[in-house]
PDB file of C-alpha atoms and ligand atoms in Angstrom:
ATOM      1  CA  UNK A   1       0.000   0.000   0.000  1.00  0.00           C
ATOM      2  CA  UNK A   2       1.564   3.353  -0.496  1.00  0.00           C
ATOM      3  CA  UNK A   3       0.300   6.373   1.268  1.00  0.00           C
ATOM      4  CA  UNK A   4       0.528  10.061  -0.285  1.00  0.00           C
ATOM      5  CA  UNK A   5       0.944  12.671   1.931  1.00  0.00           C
ATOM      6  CA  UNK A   6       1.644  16.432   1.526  1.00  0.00           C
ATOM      7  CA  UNK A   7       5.105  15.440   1.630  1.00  0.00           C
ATOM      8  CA  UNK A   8       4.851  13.214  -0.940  1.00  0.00           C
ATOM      9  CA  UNK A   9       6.375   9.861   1.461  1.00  0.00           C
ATOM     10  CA  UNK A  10       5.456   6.244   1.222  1.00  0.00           C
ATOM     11  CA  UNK A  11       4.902   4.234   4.305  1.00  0.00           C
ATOM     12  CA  UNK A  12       3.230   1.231   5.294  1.00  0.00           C
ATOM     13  CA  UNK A  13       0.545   0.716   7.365  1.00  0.00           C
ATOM     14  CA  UNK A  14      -0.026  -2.401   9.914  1.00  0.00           C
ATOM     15  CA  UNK A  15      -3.171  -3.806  10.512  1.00  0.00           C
ATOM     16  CA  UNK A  16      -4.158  -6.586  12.422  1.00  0.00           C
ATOM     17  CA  UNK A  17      -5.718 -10.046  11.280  1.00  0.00           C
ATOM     18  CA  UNK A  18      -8.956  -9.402  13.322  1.00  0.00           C
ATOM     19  CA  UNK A  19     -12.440 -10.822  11.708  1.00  0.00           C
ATOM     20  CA  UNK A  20     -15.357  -9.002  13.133  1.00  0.00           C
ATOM     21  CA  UNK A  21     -18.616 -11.015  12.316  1.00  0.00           C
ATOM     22  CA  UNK A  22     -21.787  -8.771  11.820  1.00  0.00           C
ATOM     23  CA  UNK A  23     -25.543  -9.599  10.916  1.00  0.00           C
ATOM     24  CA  UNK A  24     -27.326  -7.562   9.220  1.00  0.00           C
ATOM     25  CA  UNK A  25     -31.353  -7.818  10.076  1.00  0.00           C
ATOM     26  CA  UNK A  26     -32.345  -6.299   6.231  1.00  0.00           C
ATOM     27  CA  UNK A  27     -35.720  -7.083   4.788  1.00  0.00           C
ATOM     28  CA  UNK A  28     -36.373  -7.791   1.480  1.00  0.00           C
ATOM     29  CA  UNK A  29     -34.909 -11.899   1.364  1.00  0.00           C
ATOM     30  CA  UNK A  30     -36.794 -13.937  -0.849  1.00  0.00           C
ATOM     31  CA  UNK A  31     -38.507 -16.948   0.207  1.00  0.00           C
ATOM     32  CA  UNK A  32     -37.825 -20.339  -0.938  1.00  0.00           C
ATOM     33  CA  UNK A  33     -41.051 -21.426  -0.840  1.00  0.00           C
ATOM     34  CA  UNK A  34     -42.438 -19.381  -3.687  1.00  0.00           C
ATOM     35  CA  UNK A  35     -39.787 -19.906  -6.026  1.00  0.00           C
ATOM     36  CA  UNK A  36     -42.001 -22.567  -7.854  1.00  0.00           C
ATOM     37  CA  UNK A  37     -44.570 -20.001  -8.315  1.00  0.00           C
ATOM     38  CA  UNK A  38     -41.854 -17.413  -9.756  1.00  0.00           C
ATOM     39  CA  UNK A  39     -42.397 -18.329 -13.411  1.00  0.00           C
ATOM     40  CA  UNK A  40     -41.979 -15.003 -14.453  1.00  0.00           C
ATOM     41  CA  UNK A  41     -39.553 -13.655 -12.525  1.00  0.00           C
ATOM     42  CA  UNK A  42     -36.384 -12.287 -14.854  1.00  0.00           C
ATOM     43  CA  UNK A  43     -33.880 -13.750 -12.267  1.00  0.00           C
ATOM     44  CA  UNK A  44     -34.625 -17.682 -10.256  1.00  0.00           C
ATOM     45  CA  UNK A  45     -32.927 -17.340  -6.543  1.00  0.00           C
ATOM     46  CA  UNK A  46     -29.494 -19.111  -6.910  1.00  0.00           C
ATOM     47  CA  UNK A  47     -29.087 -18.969 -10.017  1.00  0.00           C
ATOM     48  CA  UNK A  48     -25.929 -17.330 -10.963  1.00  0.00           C
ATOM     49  CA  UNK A  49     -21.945 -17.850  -9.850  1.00  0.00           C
ATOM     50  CA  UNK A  50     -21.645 -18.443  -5.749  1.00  0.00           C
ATOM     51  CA  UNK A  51     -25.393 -18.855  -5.409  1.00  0.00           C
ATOM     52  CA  UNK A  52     -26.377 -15.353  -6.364  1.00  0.00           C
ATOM     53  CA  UNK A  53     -27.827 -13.847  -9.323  1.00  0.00           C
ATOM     54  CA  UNK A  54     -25.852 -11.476 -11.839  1.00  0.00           C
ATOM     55  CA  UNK A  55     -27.364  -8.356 -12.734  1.00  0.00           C
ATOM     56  CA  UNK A  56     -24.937  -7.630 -15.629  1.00  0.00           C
ATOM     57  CA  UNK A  57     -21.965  -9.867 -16.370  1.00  0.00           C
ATOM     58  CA  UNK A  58     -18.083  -8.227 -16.319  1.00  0.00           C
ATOM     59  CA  UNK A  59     -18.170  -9.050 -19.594  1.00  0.00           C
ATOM     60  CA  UNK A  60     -21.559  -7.327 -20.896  1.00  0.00           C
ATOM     61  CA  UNK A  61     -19.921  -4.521 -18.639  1.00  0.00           C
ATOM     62  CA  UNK A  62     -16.642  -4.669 -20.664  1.00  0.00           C
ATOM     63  CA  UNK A  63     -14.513  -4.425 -17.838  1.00  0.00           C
ATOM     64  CA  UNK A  64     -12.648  -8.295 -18.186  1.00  0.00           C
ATOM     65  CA  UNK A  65      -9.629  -7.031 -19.137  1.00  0.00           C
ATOM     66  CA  UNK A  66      -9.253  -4.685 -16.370  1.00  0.00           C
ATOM     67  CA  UNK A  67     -10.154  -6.273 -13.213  1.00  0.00           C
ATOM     68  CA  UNK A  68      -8.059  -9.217 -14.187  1.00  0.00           C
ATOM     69  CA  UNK A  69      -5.009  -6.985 -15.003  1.00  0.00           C
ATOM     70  CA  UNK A  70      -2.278  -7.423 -12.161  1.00  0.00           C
ATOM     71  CA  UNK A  71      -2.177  -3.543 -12.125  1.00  0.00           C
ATOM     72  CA  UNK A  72      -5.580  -3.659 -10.938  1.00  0.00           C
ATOM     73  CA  UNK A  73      -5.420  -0.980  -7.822  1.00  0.00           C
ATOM     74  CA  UNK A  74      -8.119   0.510  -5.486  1.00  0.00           C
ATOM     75  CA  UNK A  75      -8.064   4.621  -4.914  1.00  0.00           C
ATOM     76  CA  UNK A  76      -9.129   6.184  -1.820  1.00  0.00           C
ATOM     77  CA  UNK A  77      -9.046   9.886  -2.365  1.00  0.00           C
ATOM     78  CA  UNK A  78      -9.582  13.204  -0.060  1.00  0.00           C
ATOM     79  CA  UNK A  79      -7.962  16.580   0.281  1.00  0.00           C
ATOM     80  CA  UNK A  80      -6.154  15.456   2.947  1.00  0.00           C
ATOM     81  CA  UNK A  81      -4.598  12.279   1.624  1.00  0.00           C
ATOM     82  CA  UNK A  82      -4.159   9.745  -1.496  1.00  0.00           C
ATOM     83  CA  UNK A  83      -3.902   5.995  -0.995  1.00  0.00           C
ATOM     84  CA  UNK A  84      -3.127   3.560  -3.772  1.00  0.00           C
ATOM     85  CA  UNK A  85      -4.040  -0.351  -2.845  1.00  0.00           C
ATOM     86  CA  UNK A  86      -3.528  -3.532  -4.307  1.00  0.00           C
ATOM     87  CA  UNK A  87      -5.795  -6.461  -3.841  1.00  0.00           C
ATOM     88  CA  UNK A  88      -3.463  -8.166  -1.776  1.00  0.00           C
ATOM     89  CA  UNK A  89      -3.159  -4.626   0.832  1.00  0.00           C
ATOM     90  CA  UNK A  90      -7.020  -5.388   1.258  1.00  0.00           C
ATOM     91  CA  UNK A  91      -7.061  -8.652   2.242  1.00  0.00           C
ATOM     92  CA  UNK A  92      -4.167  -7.840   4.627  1.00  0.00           C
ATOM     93  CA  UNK A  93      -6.330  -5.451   6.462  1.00  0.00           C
ATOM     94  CA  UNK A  94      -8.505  -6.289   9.218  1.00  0.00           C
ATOM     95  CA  UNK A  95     -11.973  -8.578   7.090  1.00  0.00           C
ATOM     96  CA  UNK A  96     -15.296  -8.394   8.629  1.00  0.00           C
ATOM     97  CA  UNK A  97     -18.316 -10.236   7.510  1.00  0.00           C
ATOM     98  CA  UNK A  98     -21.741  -9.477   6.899  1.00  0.00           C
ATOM     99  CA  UNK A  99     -25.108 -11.386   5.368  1.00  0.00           C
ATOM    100  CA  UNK A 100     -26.955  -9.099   3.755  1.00  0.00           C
ATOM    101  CA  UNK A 101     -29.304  -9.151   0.895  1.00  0.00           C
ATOM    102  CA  UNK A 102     -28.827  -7.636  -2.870  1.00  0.00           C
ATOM    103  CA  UNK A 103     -32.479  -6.536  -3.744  1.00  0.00           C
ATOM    104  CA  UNK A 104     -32.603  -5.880  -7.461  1.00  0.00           C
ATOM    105  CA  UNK A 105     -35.558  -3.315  -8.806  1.00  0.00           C
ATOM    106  CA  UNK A 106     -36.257  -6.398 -11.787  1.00  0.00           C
ATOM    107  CA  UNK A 107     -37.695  -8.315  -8.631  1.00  0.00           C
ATOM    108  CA  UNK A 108     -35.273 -10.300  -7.107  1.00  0.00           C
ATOM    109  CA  UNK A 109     -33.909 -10.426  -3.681  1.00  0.00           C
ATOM    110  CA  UNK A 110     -30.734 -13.092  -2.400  1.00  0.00           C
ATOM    111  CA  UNK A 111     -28.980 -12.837   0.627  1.00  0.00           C
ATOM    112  CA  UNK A 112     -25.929 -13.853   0.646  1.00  0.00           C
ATOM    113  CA  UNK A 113     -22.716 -13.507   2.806  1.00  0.00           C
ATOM    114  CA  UNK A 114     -19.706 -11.364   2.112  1.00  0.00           C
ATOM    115  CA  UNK A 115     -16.636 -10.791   3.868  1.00  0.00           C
ATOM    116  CA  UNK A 116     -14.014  -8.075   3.367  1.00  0.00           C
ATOM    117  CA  UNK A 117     -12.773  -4.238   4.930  1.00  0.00           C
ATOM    118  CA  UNK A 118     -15.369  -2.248   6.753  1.00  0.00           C
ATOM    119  CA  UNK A 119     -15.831   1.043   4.453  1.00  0.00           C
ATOM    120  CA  UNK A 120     -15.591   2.870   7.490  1.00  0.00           C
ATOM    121  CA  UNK A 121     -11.912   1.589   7.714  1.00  0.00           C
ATOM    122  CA  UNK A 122     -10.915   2.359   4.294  1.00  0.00           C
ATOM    123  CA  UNK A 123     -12.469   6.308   4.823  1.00  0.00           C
ATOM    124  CA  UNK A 124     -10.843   6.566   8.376  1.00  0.00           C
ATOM    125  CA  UNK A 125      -7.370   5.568   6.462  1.00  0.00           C
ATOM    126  CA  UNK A 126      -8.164   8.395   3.755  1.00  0.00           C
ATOM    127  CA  UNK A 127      -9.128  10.787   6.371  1.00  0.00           C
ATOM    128  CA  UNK A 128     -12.706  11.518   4.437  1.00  0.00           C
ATOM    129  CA  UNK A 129     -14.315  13.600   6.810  1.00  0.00           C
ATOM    130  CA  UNK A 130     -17.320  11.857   8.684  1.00  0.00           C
ATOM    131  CA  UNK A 131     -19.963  14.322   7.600  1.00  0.00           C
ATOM    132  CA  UNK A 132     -19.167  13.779   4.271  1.00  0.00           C
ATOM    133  CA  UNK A 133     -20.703  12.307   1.289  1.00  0.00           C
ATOM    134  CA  UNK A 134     -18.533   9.509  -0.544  1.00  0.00           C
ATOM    135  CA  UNK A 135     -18.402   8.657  -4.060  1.00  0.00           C
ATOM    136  CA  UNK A 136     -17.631   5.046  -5.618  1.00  0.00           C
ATOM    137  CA  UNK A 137     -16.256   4.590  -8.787  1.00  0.00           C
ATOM    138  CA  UNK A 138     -16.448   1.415 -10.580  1.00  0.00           C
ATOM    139  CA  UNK A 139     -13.700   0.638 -13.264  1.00  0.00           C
ATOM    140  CA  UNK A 140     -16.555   0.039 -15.433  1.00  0.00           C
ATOM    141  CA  UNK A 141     -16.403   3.065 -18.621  1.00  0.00           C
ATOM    142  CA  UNK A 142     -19.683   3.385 -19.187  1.00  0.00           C
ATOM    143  CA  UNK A 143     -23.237   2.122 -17.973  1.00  0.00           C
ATOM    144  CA  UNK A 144     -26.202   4.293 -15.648  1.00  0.00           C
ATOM    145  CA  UNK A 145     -24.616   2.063 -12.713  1.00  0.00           C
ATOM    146  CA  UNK A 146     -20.937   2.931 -12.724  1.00  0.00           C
ATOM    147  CA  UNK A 147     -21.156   5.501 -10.333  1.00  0.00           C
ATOM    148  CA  UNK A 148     -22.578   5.686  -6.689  1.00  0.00           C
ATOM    149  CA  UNK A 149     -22.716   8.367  -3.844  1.00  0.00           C
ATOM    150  CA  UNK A 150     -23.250   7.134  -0.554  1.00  0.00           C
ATOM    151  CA  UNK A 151     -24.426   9.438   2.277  1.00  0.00           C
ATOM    152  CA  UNK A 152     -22.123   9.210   5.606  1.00  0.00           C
ATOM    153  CA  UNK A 153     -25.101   7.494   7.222  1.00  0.00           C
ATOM    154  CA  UNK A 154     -24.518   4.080   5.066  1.00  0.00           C
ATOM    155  CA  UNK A 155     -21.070   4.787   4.480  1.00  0.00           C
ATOM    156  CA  UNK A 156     -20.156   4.672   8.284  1.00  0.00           C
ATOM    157  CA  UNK A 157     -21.901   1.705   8.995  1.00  0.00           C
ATOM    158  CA  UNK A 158     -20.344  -0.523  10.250  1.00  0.00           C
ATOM    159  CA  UNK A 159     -22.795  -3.606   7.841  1.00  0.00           C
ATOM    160  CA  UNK A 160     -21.072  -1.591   4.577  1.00  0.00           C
ATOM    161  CA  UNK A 161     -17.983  -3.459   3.124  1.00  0.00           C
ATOM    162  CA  UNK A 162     -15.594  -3.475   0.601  1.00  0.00           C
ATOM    163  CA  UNK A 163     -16.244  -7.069   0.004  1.00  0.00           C
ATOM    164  CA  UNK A 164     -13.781  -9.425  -1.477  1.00  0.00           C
ATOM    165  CA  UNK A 165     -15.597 -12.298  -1.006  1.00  0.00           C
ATOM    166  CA  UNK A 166     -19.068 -13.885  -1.398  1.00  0.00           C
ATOM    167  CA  UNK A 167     -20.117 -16.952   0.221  1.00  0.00           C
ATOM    168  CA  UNK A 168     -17.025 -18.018   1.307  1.00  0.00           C
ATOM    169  CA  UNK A 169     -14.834 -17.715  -1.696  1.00  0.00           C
ATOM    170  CA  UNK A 170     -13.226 -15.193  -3.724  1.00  0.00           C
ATOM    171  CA  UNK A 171     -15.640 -12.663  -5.667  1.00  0.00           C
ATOM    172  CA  UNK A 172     -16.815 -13.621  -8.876  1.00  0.00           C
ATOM    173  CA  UNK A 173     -15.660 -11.655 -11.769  1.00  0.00           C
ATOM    174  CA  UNK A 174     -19.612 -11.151 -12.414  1.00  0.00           C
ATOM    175  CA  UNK A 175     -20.228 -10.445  -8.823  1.00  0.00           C
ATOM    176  CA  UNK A 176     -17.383  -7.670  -8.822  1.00  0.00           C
ATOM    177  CA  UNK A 177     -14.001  -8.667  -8.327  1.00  0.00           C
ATOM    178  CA  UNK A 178     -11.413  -7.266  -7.294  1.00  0.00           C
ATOM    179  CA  UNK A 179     -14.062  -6.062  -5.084  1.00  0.00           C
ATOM    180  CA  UNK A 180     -17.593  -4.402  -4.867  1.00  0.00           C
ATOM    181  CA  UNK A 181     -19.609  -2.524  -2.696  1.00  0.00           C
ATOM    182  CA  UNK A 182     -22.294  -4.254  -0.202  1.00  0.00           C
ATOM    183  CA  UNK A 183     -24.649  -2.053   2.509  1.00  0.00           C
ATOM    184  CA  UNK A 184     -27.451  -2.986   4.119  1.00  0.00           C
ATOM    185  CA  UNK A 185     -30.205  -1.184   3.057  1.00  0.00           C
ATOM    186  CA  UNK A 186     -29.261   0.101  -0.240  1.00  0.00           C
ATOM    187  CA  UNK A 187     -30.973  -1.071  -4.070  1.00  0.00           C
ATOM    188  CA  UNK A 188     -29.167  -3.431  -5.868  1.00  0.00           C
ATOM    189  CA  UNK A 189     -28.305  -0.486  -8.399  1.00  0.00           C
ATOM    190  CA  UNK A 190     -26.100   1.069  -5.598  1.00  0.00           C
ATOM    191  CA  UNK A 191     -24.068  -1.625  -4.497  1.00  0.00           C
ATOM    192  CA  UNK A 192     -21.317  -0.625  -7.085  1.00  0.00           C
ATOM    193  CA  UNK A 193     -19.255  -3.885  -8.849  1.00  0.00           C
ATOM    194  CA  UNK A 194     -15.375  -3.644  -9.935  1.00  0.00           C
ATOM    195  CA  UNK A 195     -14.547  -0.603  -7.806  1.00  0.00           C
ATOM    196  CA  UNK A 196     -11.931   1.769  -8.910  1.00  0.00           C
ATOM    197  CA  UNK A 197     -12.112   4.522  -6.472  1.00  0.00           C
ATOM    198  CA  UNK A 198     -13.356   5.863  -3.300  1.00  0.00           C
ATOM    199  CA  UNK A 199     -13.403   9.332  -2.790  1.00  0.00           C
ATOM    200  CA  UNK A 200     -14.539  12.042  -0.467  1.00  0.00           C
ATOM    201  CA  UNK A 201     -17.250  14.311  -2.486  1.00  0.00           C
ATOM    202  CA  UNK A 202     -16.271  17.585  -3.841  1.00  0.00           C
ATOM    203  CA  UNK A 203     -18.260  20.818  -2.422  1.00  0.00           C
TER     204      UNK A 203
HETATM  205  N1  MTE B   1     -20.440  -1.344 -11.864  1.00  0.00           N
HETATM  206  C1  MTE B   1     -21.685  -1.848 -11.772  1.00  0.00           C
HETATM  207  N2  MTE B   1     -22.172  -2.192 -10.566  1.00  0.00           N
HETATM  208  C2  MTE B   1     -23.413  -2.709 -10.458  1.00  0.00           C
HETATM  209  C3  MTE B   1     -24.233  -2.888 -11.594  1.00  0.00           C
HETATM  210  C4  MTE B   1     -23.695  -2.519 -12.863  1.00  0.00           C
HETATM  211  O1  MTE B   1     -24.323  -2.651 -13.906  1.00  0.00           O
HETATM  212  N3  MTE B   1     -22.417  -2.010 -12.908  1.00  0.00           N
HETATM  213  N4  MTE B   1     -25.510  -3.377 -11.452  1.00  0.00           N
HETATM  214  C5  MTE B   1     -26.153  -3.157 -10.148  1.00  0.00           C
HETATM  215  C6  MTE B   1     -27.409  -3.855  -9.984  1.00  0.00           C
HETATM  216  S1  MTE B   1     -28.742  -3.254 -10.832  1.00  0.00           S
HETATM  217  C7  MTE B   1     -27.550  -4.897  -9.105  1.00  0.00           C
HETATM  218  S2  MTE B   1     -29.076  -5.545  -8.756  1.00  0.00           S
HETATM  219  C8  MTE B   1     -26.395  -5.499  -8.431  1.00  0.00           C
HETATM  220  C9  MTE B   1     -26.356  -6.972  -8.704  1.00  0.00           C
HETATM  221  O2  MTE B   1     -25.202  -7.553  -8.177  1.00  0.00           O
HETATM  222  P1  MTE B   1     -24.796  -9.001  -8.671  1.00  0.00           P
HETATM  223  O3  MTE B   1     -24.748  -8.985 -10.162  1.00  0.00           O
HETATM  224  O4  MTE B   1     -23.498  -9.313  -8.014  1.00  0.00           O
HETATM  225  O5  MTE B   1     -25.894  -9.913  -8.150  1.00  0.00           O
HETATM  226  O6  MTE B   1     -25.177  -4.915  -8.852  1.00  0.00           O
HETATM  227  C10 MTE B   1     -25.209  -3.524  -8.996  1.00  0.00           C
HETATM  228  N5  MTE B   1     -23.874  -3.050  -9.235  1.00  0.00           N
HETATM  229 MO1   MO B   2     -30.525  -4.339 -10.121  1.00  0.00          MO
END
């Protein structure tokens, strides 16, 4: 991980190996029992890599190239600082996990479990102010979904990850890898796939 100060020097920042475990109590899961009766639902529960369903593939998104490029790298960005990570810096930093649901607007709903860093860490790191509105970037170039701004209220929470994985192993490529955006109580449309960048919101 390299840090960017005023002063322009690297250094490296320890973190623990702590896993804090979190439930999230969201409404909105779908119930097994009716998915017989779902003919005409655009999406069946499950279907889908790791048990959940994709909304748009990386490659409908046109973003395979880039997420599976070593150079790959996450930005965290506010006037105060500039922090370039890696995959690997991630999933060196302290994971926490969460079950929470992804409700999609075309009428599905799958809950699912994700592990990964707390936003909360990742904004405390970049010193984004806590009154502030954050924006996520995904890598993705184009596409009404490639862009999200999250109010301090979800950001902070302590449910809203960075997650890098789903269900117990690595993130999909469809699902979002190198890693995505989950909160609880957020439409599908906001939880933001292939992130690029996490920034503090310009006045
Ligand atoms: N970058 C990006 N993120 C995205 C989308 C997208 O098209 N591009 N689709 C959103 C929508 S509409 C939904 S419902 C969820 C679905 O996540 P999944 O495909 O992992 O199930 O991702 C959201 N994140
Ligand atoms: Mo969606």
């Amino acid at each position: 991980m390299s840090v960017e100060r005023g002063d322009r020097r690297t250094f490296l920042v320890g973190v623990g190996a702590a896993v804090t475990t979190l439930v999230g109590l969201t409404a909105g899961q779908s119930f097994d029992v009716l998915a017989p009766v779902n003919l005409f639902a655009p999406r069946v529960k499950g279907q889908g890599p790791q048990g959940l369903p994709v909304n748009r593939t990386a490659g409908q998104a046109g973003v395979q190239d880039v997420i599976l490029d070593p150079a790959w790298r996450l930005h965290l960005e506010s006037p105060s600082r500039s922090i370039v990570l890696s995959r690997d810096d991630l999933t060196r930093m302290p994971q926490a996990e969460a079950v929470l649901p992804i409700a999609c607007v075309e009428g599905w709903s799958t809950t699912a479990h994700w592990r990964g860093v707390q936003l909360a860490y990742l904004l405390q790191l970049a010193g984004v102010g806590p009154d502030r509105t954050v924006r996520l970037e995904s890598v993705q170039p184009r596409g009404p979904y490639r862009v999200t701004t999250m109010p301090p209220h979800y950001a902070w929470d302590p449910l809203t990850l960075v997650a890098l994985e789903l269900n117990g192993q690595t993130l999909d490529a469809d699902h979002g890898f190198p890693c995505r955006i989950i909160a609880p109580g957020r439409p599908g449309v906001l939880q933001t796939k292939w992130l690029h960048s996490i920034r503090e919101e310009p006045t």
